[in-house]
Structures are given as structure tokens and as C-alpha cells.
Coordinates of C-alpha atoms and ligand atoms in Angstrom, one line a residue:
M1 CA 0.0 0.1 -0.1
R2 CA 2.8 2.5 0.8
S3 CA 6.1 3.2 -1.0
H4 CA 7.8 5.1 2.0
Y5 CA 7.7 5.1 5.9
C6 CA 6.7 8.4 7.0
G7 CA 9.7 8.8 9.5
E8 CA 12.2 8.0 6.5
L9 CA 11.5 10.8 4.3
R10 CA 14.6 13.3 3.8
A11 CA 15.8 16.1 1.9
S12 CA 16.9 13.9 -0.7
D13 CA 13.4 12.7 -1.5
V14 CA 12.2 16.2 -2.7
D15 CA 10.3 16.1 -5.9
Q16 CA 9.1 12.4 -5.5
Q17 CA 5.7 11.1 -5.8
I18 CA 5.0 9.1 -2.7
T19 CA 2.4 7.0 -1.0
L20 CA 2.5 7.1 2.9
C21 CA 0.1 4.8 5.3
G22 CA -0.2 5.8 9.0
W23 CA -1.9 7.3 12.1
V24 CA -2.8 11.1 12.5
H25 CA -0.7 12.1 15.1
R26 CA -2.0 15.8 15.2
R27 CA -4.1 17.8 12.8
R28 CA -3.7 21.6 12.7
D29 CA -5.9 24.1 10.8
H30 CA -3.5 27.0 9.6
G31 CA -5.9 29.7 8.2
G32 CA -7.3 27.9 5.3
V33 CA -4.4 25.0 5.0
I34 CA -4.8 21.7 6.9
F35 CA -1.6 20.1 8.3
L36 CA -1.6 16.5 9.3
D37 CA 1.2 15.2 11.3
L38 CA 1.3 11.6 10.2
R39 CA 3.1 8.8 12.1
D40 CA 4.3 5.4 11.5
R41 CA 6.7 2.9 13.2
E42 CA 9.6 5.0 11.8
G43 CA 8.6 8.3 12.8
I44 CA 6.5 11.7 11.9
V45 CA 6.5 13.8 8.9
Q46 CA 4.0 16.8 8.0
V47 CA 1.6 16.6 5.4
V48 CA -0.2 19.8 4.0
F49 CA -3.4 20.0 2.3
D50 CA -4.6 23.0 0.1
P51 CA -7.9 24.1 -0.2
D52 CA -7.8 23.9 -4.1
R53 CA -8.0 20.0 -3.7
E54 CA -11.5 20.2 -2.4
E55 CA -12.3 16.8 -1.8
C56 CA -9.0 15.7 -0.1
F57 CA -9.0 19.0 1.9
A58 CA -12.7 18.2 3.3
L59 CA -11.5 14.5 4.1
A60 CA -8.4 15.9 5.8
D61 CA -10.2 18.3 7.8
S62 CA -12.5 15.4 8.9
C63 CA -9.7 13.5 10.5
R64 CA -9.2 13.1 14.0
N65 CA -6.1 11.8 16.4
E66 CA -5.3 8.0 15.4
F67 CA -7.4 7.9 12.5
V68 CA -5.6 5.5 9.9
V69 CA -5.0 7.2 6.6
K70 CA -3.4 6.9 3.0
V71 CA -1.8 9.7 1.3
K72 CA -0.4 10.3 -2.1
G73 CA 1.6 13.2 -2.6
L74 CA 4.6 14.9 -3.5
V75 CA 7.7 15.5 -1.3
R76 CA 9.0 19.0 -1.1
A77 CA 11.4 20.9 0.9
R78 CA 9.8 23.2 3.5
P79 CA 9.1 26.9 2.9
A80 CA 12.5 28.6 4.3
G81 CA 12.2 29.5 8.0
T82 CA 9.6 26.8 8.7
D83 CA 11.9 23.8 8.8
N84 CA 12.2 21.9 12.0
P85 CA 15.8 20.6 12.8
E86 CA 14.3 18.9 15.8
M87 CA 12.7 16.4 13.7
P88 CA 14.5 13.8 11.4
T89 CA 11.9 14.6 8.6
G90 CA 11.9 18.4 9.4
A91 CA 13.5 19.5 6.1
V92 CA 10.6 18.4 4.1
E93 CA 6.8 18.1 4.0
V94 CA 4.6 16.0 1.7
L95 CA 1.9 18.1 -0.4
G96 CA -1.2 15.8 0.1
Q97 CA -2.6 15.1 -3.5
E98 CA -5.1 11.9 -2.9
F99 CA -6.3 11.0 0.6
E100 CA -8.2 8.0 2.0
I101 CA -9.3 7.2 5.4
L102 CA -8.7 3.6 6.1
N103 CA -10.2 3.4 9.4
K104 CA -11.4 5.9 11.9
S105 CA -10.5 6.1 15.7
E106 CA -12.5 6.9 18.8
T107 CA -10.8 9.5 21.0
P108 CA -8.0 7.4 22.4
P109 CA -7.9 6.9 25.9
F110 CA -4.9 9.3 26.2
Q111 CA -3.3 11.5 23.9
L112 CA 0.2 10.2 22.9
D113 CA 2.2 13.0 24.1
E114 CA 0.3 12.9 27.6
H115 CA 1.1 9.2 28.6
Q116 CA 2.4 10.7 31.7
S117 CA -0.6 11.9 32.9
V118 CA -2.6 8.7 33.0
G119 CA -1.4 5.7 35.5
E120 CA 0.6 3.0 34.3
D121 CA -2.6 0.6 34.2
V122 CA -4.2 2.7 31.8
R123 CA -1.2 2.6 29.5
L124 CA -1.0 -1.3 30.1
K125 CA -4.8 -1.4 29.4
Y126 CA -4.3 0.1 26.0
R127 CA -0.9 -1.2 25.4
Y128 CA -1.5 -1.2 21.6
V129 CA -2.1 2.7 21.9
D130 CA 0.8 3.1 24.2
L131 CA 3.2 1.6 21.6
R132 CA 2.3 3.6 18.9
R133 CA 4.6 6.4 20.9
P134 CA 7.6 6.7 19.0
E135 CA 9.6 6.3 22.3
M136 CA 8.1 2.9 22.7
A137 CA 8.3 1.8 19.3
A138 CA 12.2 2.9 19.4
K139 CA 12.7 0.6 22.4
L140 CA 11.0 -2.4 20.7
K141 CA 13.2 -1.9 17.6
L142 CA 16.2 -1.8 19.5
R143 CA 15.1 -4.8 21.5
S144 CA 14.6 -6.7 17.9
K145 CA 18.3 -5.6 16.7
V146 CA 19.7 -6.5 20.0
S147 CA 18.3 -10.2 19.4
T148 CA 19.4 -10.1 15.9
F149 CA 22.9 -9.1 16.8
I150 CA 23.1 -11.9 19.4
R151 CA 21.8 -14.8 17.2
N152 CA 24.3 -13.6 14.6
F153 CA 27.1 -13.4 17.2
L154 CA 26.4 -16.9 18.5
D155 CA 25.8 -18.3 15.2
Q156 CA 29.2 -17.1 13.9
N157 CA 30.8 -18.5 17.0
G158 CA 29.5 -22.0 16.6
F159 CA 26.4 -21.8 18.8
L160 CA 23.3 -23.9 17.7
D161 CA 20.0 -22.4 18.5
I162 CA 18.0 -25.4 20.3
E163 CA 14.4 -24.9 21.6
T164 CA 13.7 -26.9 24.9
P165 CA 10.6 -27.6 26.4
I166 CA 8.0 -25.4 28.2
L167 CA 5.9 -28.0 29.4
T168 CA 8.4 -29.6 31.8
R169 CA 9.3 -30.8 35.1
A170 CA 10.5 -28.2 37.8
T171 CA 14.0 -26.5 37.4
P172 CA 15.0 -25.0 40.9
E173 CA 16.0 -21.4 40.3
G174 CA 14.8 -20.1 43.8
A175 CA 11.2 -19.1 42.9
R176 CA 7.9 -20.9 42.8
D177 CA 6.8 -22.8 39.9
Y178 CA 3.9 -22.1 37.5
L179 CA 2.1 -25.4 37.1
V180 CA 0.0 -26.7 34.4
P181 CA -2.5 -29.4 35.0
S182 CA -2.2 -32.4 32.8
R183 CA -5.5 -33.6 31.5
T184 CA -4.1 -36.9 30.3
H185 CA -2.6 -37.7 33.5
E186 CA -4.8 -37.4 36.3
G187 CA -3.7 -35.5 39.3
H188 CA 0.0 -34.8 37.6
F189 CA 1.3 -31.2 36.5
F190 CA 4.0 -29.8 34.5
A191 CA 5.9 -27.0 35.6
L192 CA 6.9 -24.0 33.2
P193 CA 10.7 -23.9 33.3
Q194 CA 12.1 -21.1 35.4
S195 CA 15.1 -21.7 33.0
P196 CA 16.4 -24.2 30.4
Q197 CA 19.1 -25.0 33.1
L198 CA 18.6 -28.9 33.1
F199 CA 17.8 -29.1 29.2
K200 CA 20.9 -27.4 28.1
Q201 CA 22.9 -29.4 30.3
L202 CA 21.9 -32.5 28.8
L203 CA 22.5 -31.1 25.4
M204 CA 26.0 -30.9 26.2
V205 CA 25.9 -34.5 27.4
S206 CA 24.3 -35.1 23.8
G207 CA 27.4 -33.3 22.5
M208 CA 25.7 -30.3 20.9
D209 CA 29.0 -28.6 22.1
R210 CA 27.5 -25.0 22.2
Y211 CA 24.0 -24.0 22.7
Y212 CA 22.0 -20.8 23.0
Q213 CA 18.2 -20.0 23.0
I214 CA 16.6 -16.8 23.4
A215 CA 14.1 -18.4 25.8
K216 CA 11.2 -17.4 27.8
C217 CA 11.5 -18.3 31.7
F218 CA 8.7 -18.5 34.2
R219 CA 8.9 -17.7 37.8
D220 CA 6.2 -17.2 40.4
E221 CA 8.2 -14.9 42.6
D222 CA 6.9 -12.6 45.5
L223 CA 6.2 -9.3 44.2
R224 CA 9.7 -7.6 44.4
A225 CA 10.1 -4.3 42.4
D226 CA 10.6 -4.8 38.4
R227 CA 10.3 -8.4 38.2
Q228 CA 8.2 -10.0 35.6
P229 CA 6.6 -13.6 36.1
E230 CA 7.7 -14.5 32.8
F231 CA 10.8 -12.8 31.1
T232 CA 13.5 -13.5 28.4
Q233 CA 17.0 -14.9 29.0
I234 CA 19.7 -15.2 26.3
D235 CA 20.4 -18.8 27.5
I236 CA 24.2 -20.0 26.7
E237 CA 25.9 -23.3 27.4
T238 CA 29.2 -24.7 26.1
S239 CA 31.3 -27.8 26.5
F240 CA 35.0 -28.1 27.2
M241 CA 35.5 -24.5 28.1
D242 CA 36.5 -23.2 31.5
E243 CA 35.1 -20.0 33.3
A244 CA 37.8 -17.8 31.8
Q245 CA 36.7 -18.7 28.3
I246 CA 33.2 -18.6 28.8
M247 CA 33.6 -15.2 30.4
A248 CA 35.7 -13.8 27.4
I249 CA 33.5 -14.9 24.7
T250 CA 30.4 -13.4 26.4
E251 CA 32.3 -10.2 27.4
K252 CA 33.2 -9.9 23.8
M253 CA 29.5 -10.4 22.6
V254 CA 28.3 -7.8 25.1
V255 CA 31.1 -5.3 24.2
E256 CA 30.4 -5.5 20.4
L257 CA 26.7 -5.3 21.3
F258 CA 27.0 -2.0 22.8
K259 CA 29.4 -0.8 20.2
S260 CA 27.3 -1.7 17.2
Q261 CA 23.9 -0.7 18.9
I262 CA 24.6 2.2 20.7
N263 CA 27.9 3.2 20.2
V264 CA 29.2 2.7 23.7
D265 CA 32.6 1.5 24.5
L266 CA 32.3 -0.5 27.8
G267 CA 36.2 -1.5 27.6
A268 CA 37.7 -4.5 29.5
F269 CA 35.6 -5.7 32.3
P270 CA 37.5 -5.9 35.8
S271 CA 37.0 -9.1 38.0
M272 CA 35.9 -8.8 41.6
P273 CA 35.7 -11.3 44.1
Y274 CA 32.3 -11.6 45.8
S275 CA 33.7 -11.3 49.2
E276 CA 35.2 -8.0 48.0
A277 CA 31.8 -6.8 46.7
M278 CA 30.1 -7.4 49.7
E279 CA 32.7 -6.0 52.1
T280 CA 33.1 -2.8 50.0
Y281 CA 29.8 -2.1 48.4
G282 CA 27.6 -4.2 50.5
S283 CA 26.1 -5.8 47.2
D284 CA 27.0 -8.8 44.8
K285 CA 25.9 -6.3 42.2
P286 CA 27.9 -3.1 42.8
D287 CA 27.4 0.0 41.2
L288 CA 31.2 1.2 40.3
R289 CA 30.0 4.4 38.8
I290 CA 29.6 5.5 42.3
P291 CA 32.6 6.2 44.2
L292 CA 31.5 5.6 47.8
Q293 CA 32.7 2.8 49.8
L294 CA 31.7 0.7 52.9
V295 CA 34.4 0.6 55.6
T296 CA 34.5 -1.9 58.5
V297 CA 35.0 -0.3 61.6
S298 CA 33.7 -3.1 63.8
D299 CA 37.0 -3.8 65.5
L300 CA 37.2 0.0 66.8
M301 CA 33.8 -0.4 68.3
K302 CA 34.0 -3.6 70.4
D303 CA 34.6 -1.7 73.8
V304 CA 32.8 1.5 73.1
D305 CA 30.1 2.5 75.8
F306 CA 27.1 2.4 73.1
K307 CA 25.1 -0.8 72.6
V308 CA 24.3 0.1 69.2
F309 CA 27.7 -0.2 67.9
A310 CA 29.1 -2.6 70.5
G311 CA 26.5 -5.1 70.2
P312 CA 26.9 -6.0 66.4
A313 CA 30.9 -5.3 66.8
N314 CA 31.2 -8.4 69.1
D315 CA 28.6 -10.5 67.3
L316 CA 30.3 -13.0 64.8
N317 CA 27.5 -12.2 62.2
G318 CA 27.4 -8.5 63.2
R319 CA 29.1 -5.8 61.2
V320 CA 29.5 -2.0 62.0
A321 CA 30.6 -0.3 58.9
G322 CA 31.0 3.4 57.7
L323 CA 30.1 5.2 54.4
K324 CA 32.0 8.5 53.9
V325 CA 30.4 11.1 51.9
P326 CA 32.7 13.7 50.8
N327 CA 31.5 17.1 51.6
G328 CA 28.3 15.6 53.0
A329 CA 28.3 17.7 56.2
S330 CA 26.2 20.2 54.2
L331 CA 23.2 17.7 54.1
T332 CA 20.4 19.0 56.3
R333 CA 18.7 17.4 59.1
K334 CA 15.5 16.7 56.6
Q335 CA 17.8 14.9 54.1
I336 CA 19.1 12.9 56.8
D337 CA 15.7 12.0 58.3
I338 CA 15.0 11.0 54.6
Y339 CA 17.8 8.6 54.3
T340 CA 17.2 7.5 57.9
K341 CA 13.8 6.3 56.6
F342 CA 15.2 4.9 53.4
V343 CA 17.7 2.4 55.3
G344 CA 14.5 1.6 57.4
I345 CA 13.2 -0.3 54.3
Y346 CA 16.2 -2.8 54.5
G347 CA 15.6 -3.4 58.1
A348 CA 18.1 -0.7 59.6
R349 CA 16.8 0.8 63.2
G350 CA 18.5 3.8 62.7
L351 CA 21.3 5.7 60.8
A352 CA 23.9 7.1 63.0
Y353 CA 26.1 9.7 61.3
I354 CA 29.0 12.0 62.2
K355 CA 29.6 15.6 60.4
V356 CA 33.4 16.3 60.3
N357 CA 33.4 19.9 60.9
N358 CA 37.2 20.3 62.0
A359 CA 38.9 17.0 61.7
V360 CA 41.8 18.0 64.2
D361 CA 39.4 19.2 66.8
L362 CA 38.2 15.8 67.9
E363 CA 36.3 17.3 71.1
E364 CA 34.4 20.0 69.4
G365 CA 35.1 19.6 65.5
L366 CA 32.7 16.4 65.1
Q367 CA 28.9 17.1 64.8
S368 CA 26.6 14.1 66.0
P369 CA 24.2 12.8 68.5
I370 CA 26.5 9.9 68.9
V371 CA 29.8 11.1 69.2
K372 CA 29.8 11.5 72.8
F373 CA 29.6 7.7 73.1
L374 CA 33.1 7.4 71.2
P375 CA 36.5 7.8 73.3
L376 CA 38.9 10.2 71.6
E377 CA 41.1 7.5 70.3
V378 CA 38.3 6.0 68.7
R379 CA 37.4 9.2 67.0
A380 CA 40.9 9.7 65.8
A381 CA 41.0 6.0 64.4
L382 CA 37.5 6.3 62.6
L383 CA 38.5 9.5 60.9
D384 CA 41.9 7.9 60.1
R385 CA 40.2 4.8 58.7
L386 CA 37.7 6.6 56.6
D387 CA 40.3 9.3 55.6
A388 CA 37.5 11.7 56.5
K389 CA 38.4 15.2 55.8
D390 CA 36.7 18.7 56.8
G391 CA 33.2 19.0 55.4
D392 CA 32.6 15.1 55.1
L393 CA 30.0 13.3 56.6
I394 CA 30.0 9.7 57.7
F395 CA 27.0 7.4 57.9
F396 CA 27.2 4.2 59.9
G397 CA 25.3 0.8 59.8
A398 CA 25.3 -1.4 62.7
D399 CA 23.3 -4.7 62.8
S400 CA 23.7 -8.0 61.3
E401 CA 26.2 -8.2 58.5
K402 CA 23.1 -8.7 56.1
I403 CA 21.1 -5.8 57.3
V404 CA 24.2 -3.6 57.2
N405 CA 25.2 -4.5 53.7
E406 CA 21.7 -4.3 52.5
A407 CA 21.0 -0.9 54.0
L408 CA 24.4 0.8 53.6
G409 CA 24.6 -0.8 49.8
A410 CA 21.4 0.7 48.9
L411 CA 22.3 4.0 50.5
R412 CA 25.4 4.4 48.7
C413 CA 23.4 3.9 45.5
K414 CA 20.8 6.3 46.6
L415 CA 23.2 9.0 47.5
G416 CA 25.1 8.4 44.4
E417 CA 22.0 9.3 42.3
D418 CA 20.7 12.1 44.5
L419 CA 24.2 13.9 45.0
N420 CA 25.1 13.3 41.3
L421 CA 28.2 11.4 42.4
M422 CA 28.5 9.2 39.2
T423 CA 32.1 9.2 38.0
C424 CA 31.2 7.6 34.7
E425 CA 28.5 6.6 32.5
W426 CA 28.8 2.7 32.2
A427 CA 30.6 0.6 34.7
P428 CA 30.7 -3.1 33.7
L429 CA 32.4 -5.9 35.7
W430 CA 32.4 -9.6 36.6
V431 CA 31.8 -10.7 40.3
V432 CA 33.4 -14.0 40.8
D433 CA 34.1 -16.7 43.6
F434 CA 30.9 -16.7 44.9
P435 CA 30.2 -19.2 48.0
M436 CA 28.6 -22.4 47.0
F437 CA 25.8 -22.0 49.6
E438 CA 24.2 -19.6 52.2
A439 CA 22.5 -20.1 55.4
T440 CA 18.7 -20.1 55.5
S441 CA 16.9 -18.4 58.3
D442 CA 15.6 -21.8 59.5
G443 CA 19.3 -23.1 59.9
G444 CA 19.6 -24.8 56.7
I445 CA 21.4 -24.1 53.7
T446 CA 20.5 -23.2 50.2
A447 CA 22.5 -22.8 46.9
I448 CA 23.4 -19.3 46.0
H449 CA 23.1 -20.0 42.3
H450 CA 21.5 -23.2 41.6
P451 CA 22.3 -26.7 42.6
F452 CA 24.1 -27.6 39.5
T453 CA 27.0 -25.1 40.1
A454 CA 30.5 -26.7 40.5
P455 CA 32.4 -26.2 43.6
S456 CA 35.9 -25.2 43.5
C457 CA 36.8 -27.6 45.6
T458 CA 36.5 -31.5 46.2
P459 CA 33.2 -33.1 47.5
E460 CA 35.0 -34.0 50.8
E461 CA 36.1 -30.3 51.2
L462 CA 32.7 -29.1 50.6
Q463 CA 31.1 -31.4 52.8
A464 CA 33.7 -30.3 55.6
S465 CA 32.7 -26.7 55.5
P466 CA 29.7 -25.9 53.3
L467 CA 29.2 -22.3 54.0
T468 CA 32.7 -21.5 53.3
G469 CA 33.3 -23.4 50.1
L470 CA 33.3 -21.3 47.0
S471 CA 31.7 -21.9 43.5
R472 CA 33.0 -21.7 39.8
A473 CA 30.0 -19.2 39.4
Y474 CA 30.2 -15.8 37.9
D475 CA 27.9 -12.8 37.3
M476 CA 28.2 -10.0 34.5
V477 CA 27.1 -6.7 36.5
L478 CA 26.5 -3.4 34.6
N479 CA 25.8 -0.1 36.6
G480 CA 24.6 -2.1 39.6
T481 CA 22.2 -4.5 37.6
E482 CA 23.2 -8.3 37.1
L483 CA 22.8 -8.4 33.4
G484 CA 23.9 -12.3 33.5
G485 CA 25.1 -15.1 35.6
G486 CA 26.3 -18.5 35.2
S487 CA 29.2 -21.1 36.2
I488 CA 30.8 -24.2 35.5
R489 CA 28.6 -27.0 36.2
I490 CA 28.9 -30.3 38.1
H491 CA 29.5 -33.0 35.5
Q492 CA 30.1 -36.1 37.9
Q493 CA 27.6 -37.9 39.5
D494 CA 29.2 -38.2 42.9
M495 CA 29.7 -34.5 43.2
Q496 CA 26.1 -33.6 42.2
T497 CA 24.9 -36.2 44.7
K498 CA 27.1 -34.6 47.3
V499 CA 25.4 -31.3 46.8
F500 CA 22.0 -32.6 46.7
E501 CA 22.9 -34.3 49.9
L502 CA 24.2 -31.2 51.7
L503 CA 21.1 -29.4 50.4
N504 CA 18.9 -32.1 52.4
I505 CA 17.5 -33.3 49.3
A506 CA 16.9 -37.0 50.4
P507 CA 18.3 -39.8 47.9
E508 CA 14.4 -40.8 46.9
E509 CA 13.7 -37.1 46.3
Q510 CA 16.7 -36.6 44.3
Q511 CA 15.6 -39.8 42.3
E512 CA 12.4 -38.2 42.0
K513 CA 13.2 -34.8 40.9
F514 CA 16.4 -35.1 39.1
G515 CA 16.8 -38.9 38.3
F516 CA 17.2 -37.9 34.8
L517 CA 20.0 -35.6 35.2
L518 CA 21.9 -38.2 37.7
D519 CA 21.5 -40.7 35.0
A520 CA 22.7 -38.6 32.1
L521 CA 25.8 -37.7 34.3
K522 CA 26.7 -41.4 34.2
Y523 CA 26.7 -41.7 30.3
G524 CA 29.7 -39.5 29.4
C525 CA 28.9 -36.0 30.6
P526 CA 31.8 -33.6 29.4
P527 CA 32.7 -30.7 31.4
H528 CA 30.4 -27.9 30.7
G529 CA 29.4 -24.5 31.9
G530 CA 27.5 -21.3 30.6
L531 CA 25.4 -18.7 31.3
A532 CA 22.3 -16.8 31.0
F533 CA 21.6 -13.0 30.5
G534 CA 18.2 -11.2 31.2
L535 CA 17.3 -10.0 27.7
D536 CA 14.9 -7.6 29.5
R537 CA 17.5 -5.8 31.6
L538 CA 19.8 -5.7 28.9
V539 CA 17.6 -3.6 26.7
M540 CA 16.4 -1.6 29.6
L541 CA 19.8 -0.5 30.4
M542 CA 20.8 0.1 26.7
T543 CA 17.7 2.2 26.2
G544 CA 18.0 4.2 29.4
S545 CA 14.7 3.0 30.7
N546 CA 13.9 2.7 34.4
S547 CA 11.8 -0.4 34.5
I548 CA 11.7 -3.6 32.1
R549 CA 8.0 -3.2 31.8
E550 CA 9.2 -0.3 29.4
V551 CA 11.2 -2.9 26.9
I552 CA 8.6 -5.7 27.1
A553 CA 5.6 -5.3 24.6
F554 CA 2.9 -6.8 26.8
P555 CA 4.3 -6.9 30.3
K556 CA 2.2 -7.9 33.6
T557 CA 1.8 -5.5 36.4
Q558 CA 3.4 -5.7 39.8
S559 CA 0.9 -8.1 41.0
A560 CA 1.6 -10.6 37.9
A561 CA -1.7 -9.9 36.0
C562 CA -2.3 -8.4 32.3
V563 CA -4.7 -5.5 32.7
M564 CA -5.3 -5.7 29.0
T565 CA -6.4 -9.5 28.6
Q566 CA -7.5 -9.7 32.2
A567 CA -5.3 -12.8 32.6
P568 CA -5.4 -14.7 34.8
G569 CA -8.7 -15.7 34.5
I570 CA -11.4 -17.7 35.8
V571 CA -12.2 -20.9 33.8
A572 CA -15.4 -23.0 33.0
T573 CA -16.2 -25.9 35.5
K574 CA -16.4 -28.1 32.5
Q575 CA -12.8 -27.4 31.9
L576 CA -11.8 -27.8 35.3
R577 CA -13.6 -31.2 35.3
E578 CA -11.8 -32.4 32.4
L579 CA -8.7 -31.6 34.3
N580 CA -9.9 -33.3 37.2
I581 CA -9.5 -30.2 39.3
K582 CA -11.7 -29.2 42.1
L583 CA -11.7 -25.9 43.5
R584 CA -11.9 -25.5 47.3
E585 CA -14.8 -23.6 48.6
K586 CA -13.8 -20.0 49.2
V587 CA -13.5 -19.4 53.0
T588 CA -15.8 -16.8 53.5
A589 CA -15.8 -14.7 56.8
E590 CA -18.0 -16.2 59.3
Ligands
LIG601 N1 20.1 -21.0 34.6 C1 20.7 -19.9 35.0 C2 19.7 -18.9 35.6 O1 18.7 -18.9 34.9 C3 21.9 -19.4 34.4 C4 23.0 -20.2 34.2 O2 23.4 -20.7 35.1 O3 23.4 -20.5 33.0 O4 20.1 -18.0 36.4

């Protein structure tokens, strides 16, 4: 129907007869001349209708926003002084000669340039209108370019694109499963994959050597910010490569992706051990654009007469840490109150601080509600350890190590943004040397990555001290976001059984849930490893979006529902009966 996209027309097209199809973005009546801004996926161009073509003119005049139209016309340069350098098509306009309304539109639920005035729910309910916004179209276009680049890169490097089942058994990745009842096997359920983890490992056993898939994953997680129940991974697995080789090839992929698509040089990625990331940044995905660091001061606080500090300082699982904000002494009481509330979200019960007004005057030069509890020599050692200068402010976290890390780690990022402390635009890194396991609140242990991750020690060593054993896992982090994570896998059955055992999975349960994997490990499983990138997060960062919902065509809400289709929905009793499912009576308040 069309010869050109609206957004593609340039000065070089002047004098061409063209046909456009698109949506009326805006209609303006300028003293007897009608201007229609016509929009399609590629952008907007101005079309002019003169009254001397009467029929055309009347039709154009009758158009309203979001009507779908077809225009034949002549591209011409805009009259001198009326060109618009802000618009890619701003040097030209189209003189409308033939005009057809292909479809009318009711007044849209929101004007495209007023999307901010309506709630996200309205945007999601009318997502097909929301996606007409040039900004959203640009995001989906980049997303498409990113997957095409990744496919080409991996294909050129010998990776095979292989699909794995969606109706499957549970794959533990730390979330709840979405279950699908089986009609043909009464009382049995499929689980949607939390990731293709086990299938990609089995593909290595089958000799496929290098696999990738742009795969949908499903996780029924508690509603944490910016998670989607279904999301997309760039899932990768290789045989006979060690962690350094896997990291090198995937780093190359990401570096070339950023350079080719958004002209960003990420440079070489540094590596940081997990322990250092937690100690210095309070996070396993540190945002290295922010120069602030956590500094442990527990040893200095062991004997102070201030329980809030001395308690955690003398507790094996406790931590007292300082976070110095250069020139932070100018923060107001009100600002500090806001930060105190903020760390409360992470369980911190307060936010002690010291303003360093005069670092040489330890008696009078430190302004703080808590400084009176600290002997002079502690004050001196503190300032020395944090290298605090006049005008600086030190925040403190004192609690369990977990709370201090989470609270100060988050505060560090918030301060970085609020006070504009970013030292660069992009800060990638690898986090390595993760522990295999972490303790759970009920006294057990759980895998930090997943139970198929290889430890960097022997089964005996792991058994002797499960909580200190390290894994061969690695995460790629960019600007404080985990872009991807993976590991070298366990490829020997005795090690896999040992890890299941340590995770308190009884032999029968091991067989029931993972018998097929344990079997496969017996039949010539090669050493292998891989990783998976979150495609949504990757595109979010590349487009500067602040949520993954902005780069997913039809995302779900925070409560895991689709406001457009009203999914999840109720189903007819007949359908439930076929599935042998009976819903429990709703418990109503007596
Ligand atoms: N399957 C893992 C995940 O979803 C990634 C990997 O280990 O390759 O996080």
C-alpha cells in the first residue's frame, strides 16, 4: 500500500511522488491550510492539504487523532524558515494530492504525548495505543536489533539455537513454579521452566557442544520491584570451556553489542571476588559508577560504651561499617531524616552519622548525636580509617552483616544518584568466587546460584565446610544491575549427589526430581558451563529505561496480571472437570 515510511523521508526525497500509510498524530488548521502530522513506526512527517483540492481537503479536515489514513503526494522542501531541525523529517513536507481514510478511531484513552498524565495501568490496558508512541517503538526496535545481533554473534561462534520444552518438570532457580495441570495424567502437573538449565546441560551430554536459545522463563516470585513472572533469557551453554573462556566470549559479545547498537565502548571488564563486593559495596552487584565505599569499623567499636555499635561489633554475624560522603556535612537534618527512613526499608533501625566540621578538633569538631559515646582515640582511628576530611559526613550501619550490607549498599546507590556522584556512564564488571551456599533463616543451607553449579573444591572439602566452599560461578554486572550469571556445572555424579545431600535432598527425592540428570551424568557427560543474560534488563539499560516493563511489549503488572487481557482468568467448570480439578470452597468470613 505504501512506498515509504513516514519517518524515513529526507531532503534527498524532494520531488518524489510517494504514498504513505499511517496514523494521524495531530491535525492543525492554519488559516485555510490543513496540516496533518502523519505517524508510523519509523517516525512522523508533516503533510499539507491545500483548499484547492477540495475533496481531499475536506476529508483531511474531518480527520481526528489516531485515524488510519493513506496519502499520495509530492515531497517538497519546507518553505524557508519553517523547517524543524528537531525532527528527522523536519526539512521536508508532503503536499497531499490523494487521501483516503482507512479507518476511524475513537478518541484514544490518552493522547500519545500525554501518557505521563495517566497511570501505568491505563497505558497497559491500552498497550496497543501506548506502543504507538515513538519512544516505545524505538525501544522495541532496539530490542529486535539486540536479539538479531546476539543470534548472529552466537551463530558465527558455532552456537546452535535449540529449543527446549515449556511443559516440563520443575527447574529450581529459587522461585515458585507455574504449574500446568495434565488432562491425560490425572493429578499430575507440568511446571513451566524457571530456566532451560537442565535441558541445556543435557544438550551438552548429547554432544551439541555449543547451545543458545532466546528463551522465555517463568518464575512465580513474591512481588519484588521490577520483576516479571515471564521474562526472556539469552541462554548459553558450552562444553570443554573453562570459566575464563566462557567469560571472555560472552564479554566480547556484550562489548560488540554495545558498540554496534548504541556506540558505547564498555572497555575490558574488571573481576571482583564476591567477598570484596560485599565488604566494599554491600552488594553482589555493585554499581561502580559511584565512588562511595563501605568501610568496616567493627574492631574499633568492640569496647565503646554504646550498645548499638558494641553489640554488632562483638557478634560474629554482626557488622559495623561507615560510609563516608565527601562534602556531605552540608546535608540538612531533613535530608538525613529521609535517608534514615530509606535505610529502614532494609531493616536498619536507625542511621547514625558524624559530620566532620574540623577533623583536628576531636572534642568540638565532630557534630553528631553519637560522638559522645566514642572515646577520643576511637574518633581519631575512625577518621583515619575513613580518611575523613573537613566537610565530610560519615553514615554508620550497625546490625547483622546482612542488614548493614543491604541498608548501606542501597544508601550508597541512593546517595550516588541524589548527589550526582556518578564518575562515568557505564561501569561493567564480573563478580566471581561466590560461595556455593548460604545459610537460611531456618538453619539450613541453600544454593546461591543453583544446585548444579560446580564447587571449586572436592566433595570432601565441601562437606567439611559447606558455608565457606566457593563455587565456579560468575555474574556479569553493569551499573548495579545483574546482566547475567552462570557457572561451570557439576559433571560428575558423585559431586552432584553430594551437593543434593548437603542441600538436604533425600536420595528418593533426588531420584524423583532429578533422576534423569543423575542418569545422564553417568553416560559420558563432558565438563561444561554457561550462563544466561536477562534480555529485558539488557535492553532496559541500553535504552536508558527505568523499568523492564518499558522494554517488554505486553508486560504484566506488579501483581503478575495482565490488565489488557484480564489474565489470569477464571475457567469454566467443565474445563476444570476435564482436568480433574475441583476448586476449594472459598473460605468466607463467618
Ligand atoms: N540457569 C541460570 C539462571 O537462570 C543461568 C545459568 O546458570 O546459566 O540464572
